[in-house]
C-alpha cells in the first residue's frame, strides 16, 4: 500500500448549522447521495476509460477522488486532462446545490492520497480542506492556484478559433483566484439533462442570482455575508453562453462521462 496521485475535491455546504428545516437538509442529502448512485451507473457504461472515481459524502460535506485505474500505462496518463475531467463531471451536482438555494465553498487539488473502505488520508486531502477552510473565503470551489492557472491558460491558448469569439472556460478567474465554473455545461449547451431533471441556461443563471439577492436581503445587517454574496454574484455574472450553443453545440448534455 502506498499513496497514489489523485484529484481531490472537497466541498462544504455553507450555513448548514443554521438550516433546521428537514426538507432543505434532505435536498442536499439527496443531491450528494444520488451522485454516488449515478457514479456507480456511469462506471458500468464507461469501463473503457483510464480513470475511476470515488465519492465520500457525509453530513453536509463531500470528498470526491479521481484517479487512474490500476495497470494504466504511464504513456496514457495526462494529469491535466484528469483534473479537467474531474472538474467537468463535478459541475452538475454542485450546480444543483446552487439551484436548491444553497451555497458551497470548496477546494480542488492534485497530489498524494490514499483511500479504502474505511476512509481516506494524505497530503492532497489536507490541501483540499485547507483551500476550502482558509483560502477560498467566498462561496466558490477554488482550484489550487498553480493548477488553476495552468488550466485557465491552457483553455485560452486552445480557444483561438476564428469561428467563435467566445468559448466557455471550465475554470474562471477573478482577483487572482481560479475556481470551478458552475454553469460551464449550460454555457456550452442551452439544455442539460442530469438525472431526471432538465436545466436551461437562462433560467438557471437567473435562479442563482435571485437566490443571491434573497440571501443578501435576509442578511442585510451582516457585512461578511453581504461581501461573500457580492463576490459570488460577480462570479455568476462572468458567465455567458457560448456562440456554439446556437446550433453547432446544441446537444443535451447528459452527464455520462
C-alpha positions as a printed Julia matrix, in Angstrom:
257×3 Matrix{Float64}:
   0.0    0.0     0.0
   1.15   3.5    -0.79
  -0.05   6.94   -1.79
  -1.36   7.45   -5.32
  -1.64  10.64   -7.35
  -5.27  11.75   -7.38
  -7.53  14.71   -7.96
  -9.18  15.62   -4.66
 -12.29  17.8    -4.5
 -13.7   18.85   -1.14
 -16.88  20.9    -0.73
 -18.8   22.08    2.3
 -22.34  23.44    2.49
 -22.27  26.98    3.85
 -24.6   27.94    6.67
 -25.6   24.34    7.3
 -25.68  24.81   11.08
 -28.5   27.32   10.72
 -30.54  25.07    8.41
 -33.04  23.23   10.6
 -35.8   22.59    8.07
 -35.92  18.87    7.23
 -36.78  19.36    3.56
 -33.85  21.72    2.97
 -31.46  19.28    4.63
 -32.9   16.37    2.69
 -32.43  18.11   -0.66
 -28.66  18.35   -0.07
 -28.53  14.82    1.28
 -30.3   13.61   -1.86
 -28.05  15.54   -4.27
 -24.84  14.22   -2.72
 -26.07  10.64   -2.37
 -27.7   10.48   -5.79
 -24.29  11.4    -7.14
 -22.99   8.22   -5.5
 -25.61   6.16   -7.35
 -25.04   7.96  -10.67
 -21.32   7.37  -10.23
 -21.86   3.62   -9.96
 -24.06   3.62  -13.07
 -21.53   5.67  -15.06
 -18.7    3.32  -14.26
 -20.62   0.44  -15.85
 -21.06   2.48  -19.03
 -17.52   3.82  -19.33
 -15.43   0.82  -18.37
 -13.06   1.66  -21.24
 -11.8    4.96  -19.79
  -8.49   5.19  -17.95
  -9.81   6.82  -14.77
 -12.11   5.95  -11.92
 -13.7    7.97   -9.13
 -14.7    7.54   -5.53
 -17.12   9.68   -3.53
 -17.38  10.01    0.23
 -20.41  12.0     1.36
 -21.26  12.73    4.97
 -23.41  15.29    6.71
 -23.09  18.48    4.62
 -19.67  17.73    3.12
 -18.4   15.71    0.2
 -14.98  14.43   -0.87
 -14.57  13.34   -4.49
 -11.49  11.49   -5.76
 -10.41  10.95   -9.37
  -7.55   8.56  -10.09
  -6.07   6.32  -12.76
  -7.21   2.73  -12.93
  -4.76   0.04  -11.93
  -2.42  -1.04  -14.7
  -2.78   2.06  -16.89
   0.45   2.69  -18.79
   2.34   5.86  -17.9
   2.23   6.92  -21.55
  -1.59   7.13  -21.37
  -1.68   9.28  -18.26
  -2.3   13.01  -18.55
  -2.69  14.69  -15.18
  -4.06  17.96  -16.56
  -6.77  16.14  -18.51
  -7.66  14.1   -15.43
  -8.08  17.28  -13.39
 -10.23  18.9   -16.09
 -12.38  15.77  -16.33
 -12.89  15.75  -12.56
 -13.94  19.41  -12.57
 -16.23  18.92  -15.57
 -18.04  15.97  -14.05
 -18.5   17.76  -10.73
 -20.06  20.94  -12.09
 -23.54  19.44  -12.35
 -24.15  18.18   -8.8
 -22.69  21.41   -7.44
 -24.92  23.41   -9.8
 -27.89  21.52   -8.38
 -26.91  22.65   -4.89
 -26.93  26.29   -6.03
 -30.28  25.81   -7.74
 -31.71  24.49   -4.48
 -30.95  27.87   -2.92
 -27.83  26.75   -1.06
 -24.17  27.72   -1.38
 -20.93  25.77   -1.37
 -17.3   26.51   -0.68
 -14.61  24.06   -1.66
 -11.1   23.24   -2.77
  -9.61  21.26   -5.65
  -6.06  19.96   -5.82
  -3.93  17.13   -7.21
  -1.45  15.1    -5.22
  -0.76  12.15   -2.96
  -3.75  10.38   -1.43
  -4.88   7.0    -0.13
  -8.36   5.61    0.49
 -10.02   2.3     1.22
 -13.4    1.19    2.53
 -12.56   2.6     5.95
 -11.71   6.14    4.9
  -9.03   8.3     3.33
  -5.99  10.45    4.12
  -2.96  12.11    2.57
  -1.39  15.48    1.72
  -3.87  16.15   -1.09
  -6.81  15.55    1.28
  -5.33  18.06    3.7
  -4.65  20.57    0.93
  -8.19  20.42   -0.48
  -9.55  21.04    3.01
  -7.06  23.87    3.55
  -8.18  25.6     0.35
 -11.82  25.36    1.42
 -11.35  26.4     5.01
  -8.67  29.11    4.84
  -8.09  30.22    1.23
 -11.33  30.2    -0.78
 -13.15  32.67    1.54
 -16.12  33.02   -0.8
 -18.85  30.57   -1.99
 -16.67  29.16   -4.77
 -14.95  25.87   -5.49
 -11.41  27.19   -5.68
  -8.73  25.35   -7.63
  -5.2   25.18   -6.22
  -3.59  28.3    -7.69
  -0.83  26.74   -9.8
  -3.22  24.12  -11.22
  -5.98  26.64  -11.81
  -3.67  29.0   -13.7
  -2.39  26.14  -15.87
  -5.94  25.07  -16.8
  -7.09  28.64  -17.38
  -4.09  29.5   -19.57
  -4.42  26.21  -21.46
  -8.05  26.93  -22.24
  -7.26  30.42  -23.51
  -4.49  29.06  -25.72
  -6.75  26.37  -27.17
  -9.73  28.65  -27.76
  -8.21  30.66  -30.59
 -10.92  29.59  -33.01
 -11.82  32.25  -35.55
 -15.37  30.89  -35.85
 -16.25  31.83  -32.28
 -15.42  34.97  -30.34
 -16.4   33.42  -27.01
 -15.67  29.95  -25.7
 -16.62  28.9   -22.15
 -13.92  28.03  -19.66
 -14.29  25.23  -17.13
 -12.15  27.28  -14.72
 -12.74  31.0   -14.34
 -10.58  33.68  -12.76
 -11.4   36.66  -10.57
  -9.0   38.65   -8.38
  -6.22  36.05   -8.74
  -8.5   33.2    -7.7
  -9.21  30.27  -10.01
 -12.44  28.39   -9.48
 -14.92  25.94  -10.98
 -17.35  27.46  -13.47
 -20.66  26.14  -12.13
 -22.5   26.99  -15.37
 -19.9   25.6   -17.77
 -22.0   22.81  -19.29
 -25.01  25.09  -19.69
 -22.8   27.66  -21.41
 -21.95  25.01  -23.99
 -25.47  23.64  -24.34
 -28.68  25.57  -23.61
 -30.26  22.39  -22.25
 -28.76  20.0   -19.75
 -30.27  16.74  -18.58
 -28.96  15.49  -15.27
 -30.71  12.5   -13.76
 -34.44  13.2   -14.04
 -34.02  16.97  -14.26
 -33.63  19.26  -17.26
 -31.93  22.63  -16.81
 -31.84  25.69  -19.09
 -29.07  28.25  -19.11
 -31.07  31.48  -18.81
 -33.43  30.13  -16.14
 -30.62  28.6   -14.1
 -28.47  31.72  -14.11
 -31.45  33.87  -13.13
 -32.45  31.48  -10.33
 -28.95  31.56   -8.83
 -28.82  35.36   -8.95
 -32.28  35.51   -7.35
 -31.08  33.27   -4.5
 -28.05  35.5    -4.03
 -30.22  38.62   -3.82
 -32.61  36.91   -1.39
 -29.69  35.87    0.8
 -28.42  39.45    0.85
 -31.86  40.7     1.88
 -32.15  38.13    4.66
 -28.68  39.05    5.97
 -28.69  42.77    5.25
 -27.01  43.6     8.58
 -24.22  41.03    8.17
 -21.48  42.68    6.11
 -19.45  39.46    5.98
 -22.25  37.56    4.26
 -23.04  40.52    2.0
 -19.43  40.6     0.8
 -19.47  36.87    0.08
 -22.71  37.14   -1.86
 -21.41  40.14   -3.81
 -18.35  38.12   -4.82
 -20.48  35.15   -5.89
 -22.72  37.49   -7.86
 -19.68  38.72   -9.77
 -18.64  35.11  -10.36
 -22.04  34.15  -11.78
 -22.15  37.28  -13.93
 -18.88  36.22  -15.58
 -20.94  33.52  -17.26
 -22.32  33.86  -20.76
 -23.4   31.22  -23.28
 -21.07  30.01  -25.97
 -21.8   31.12  -29.5
 -21.63  27.43  -30.36
 -24.81  26.58  -28.47
 -26.95  28.38  -31.02
 -26.79  25.31  -33.2
 -23.41  23.67  -33.52
 -23.19  22.81  -29.84
 -26.92  22.32  -29.28
 -26.63  18.99  -27.56
 -28.4   17.81  -24.46
 -25.53  17.36  -22.03
 -26.36  14.09  -20.36
 -23.55  13.52  -17.9
 -22.24  10.1   -18.84
 -18.55  10.93  -18.75
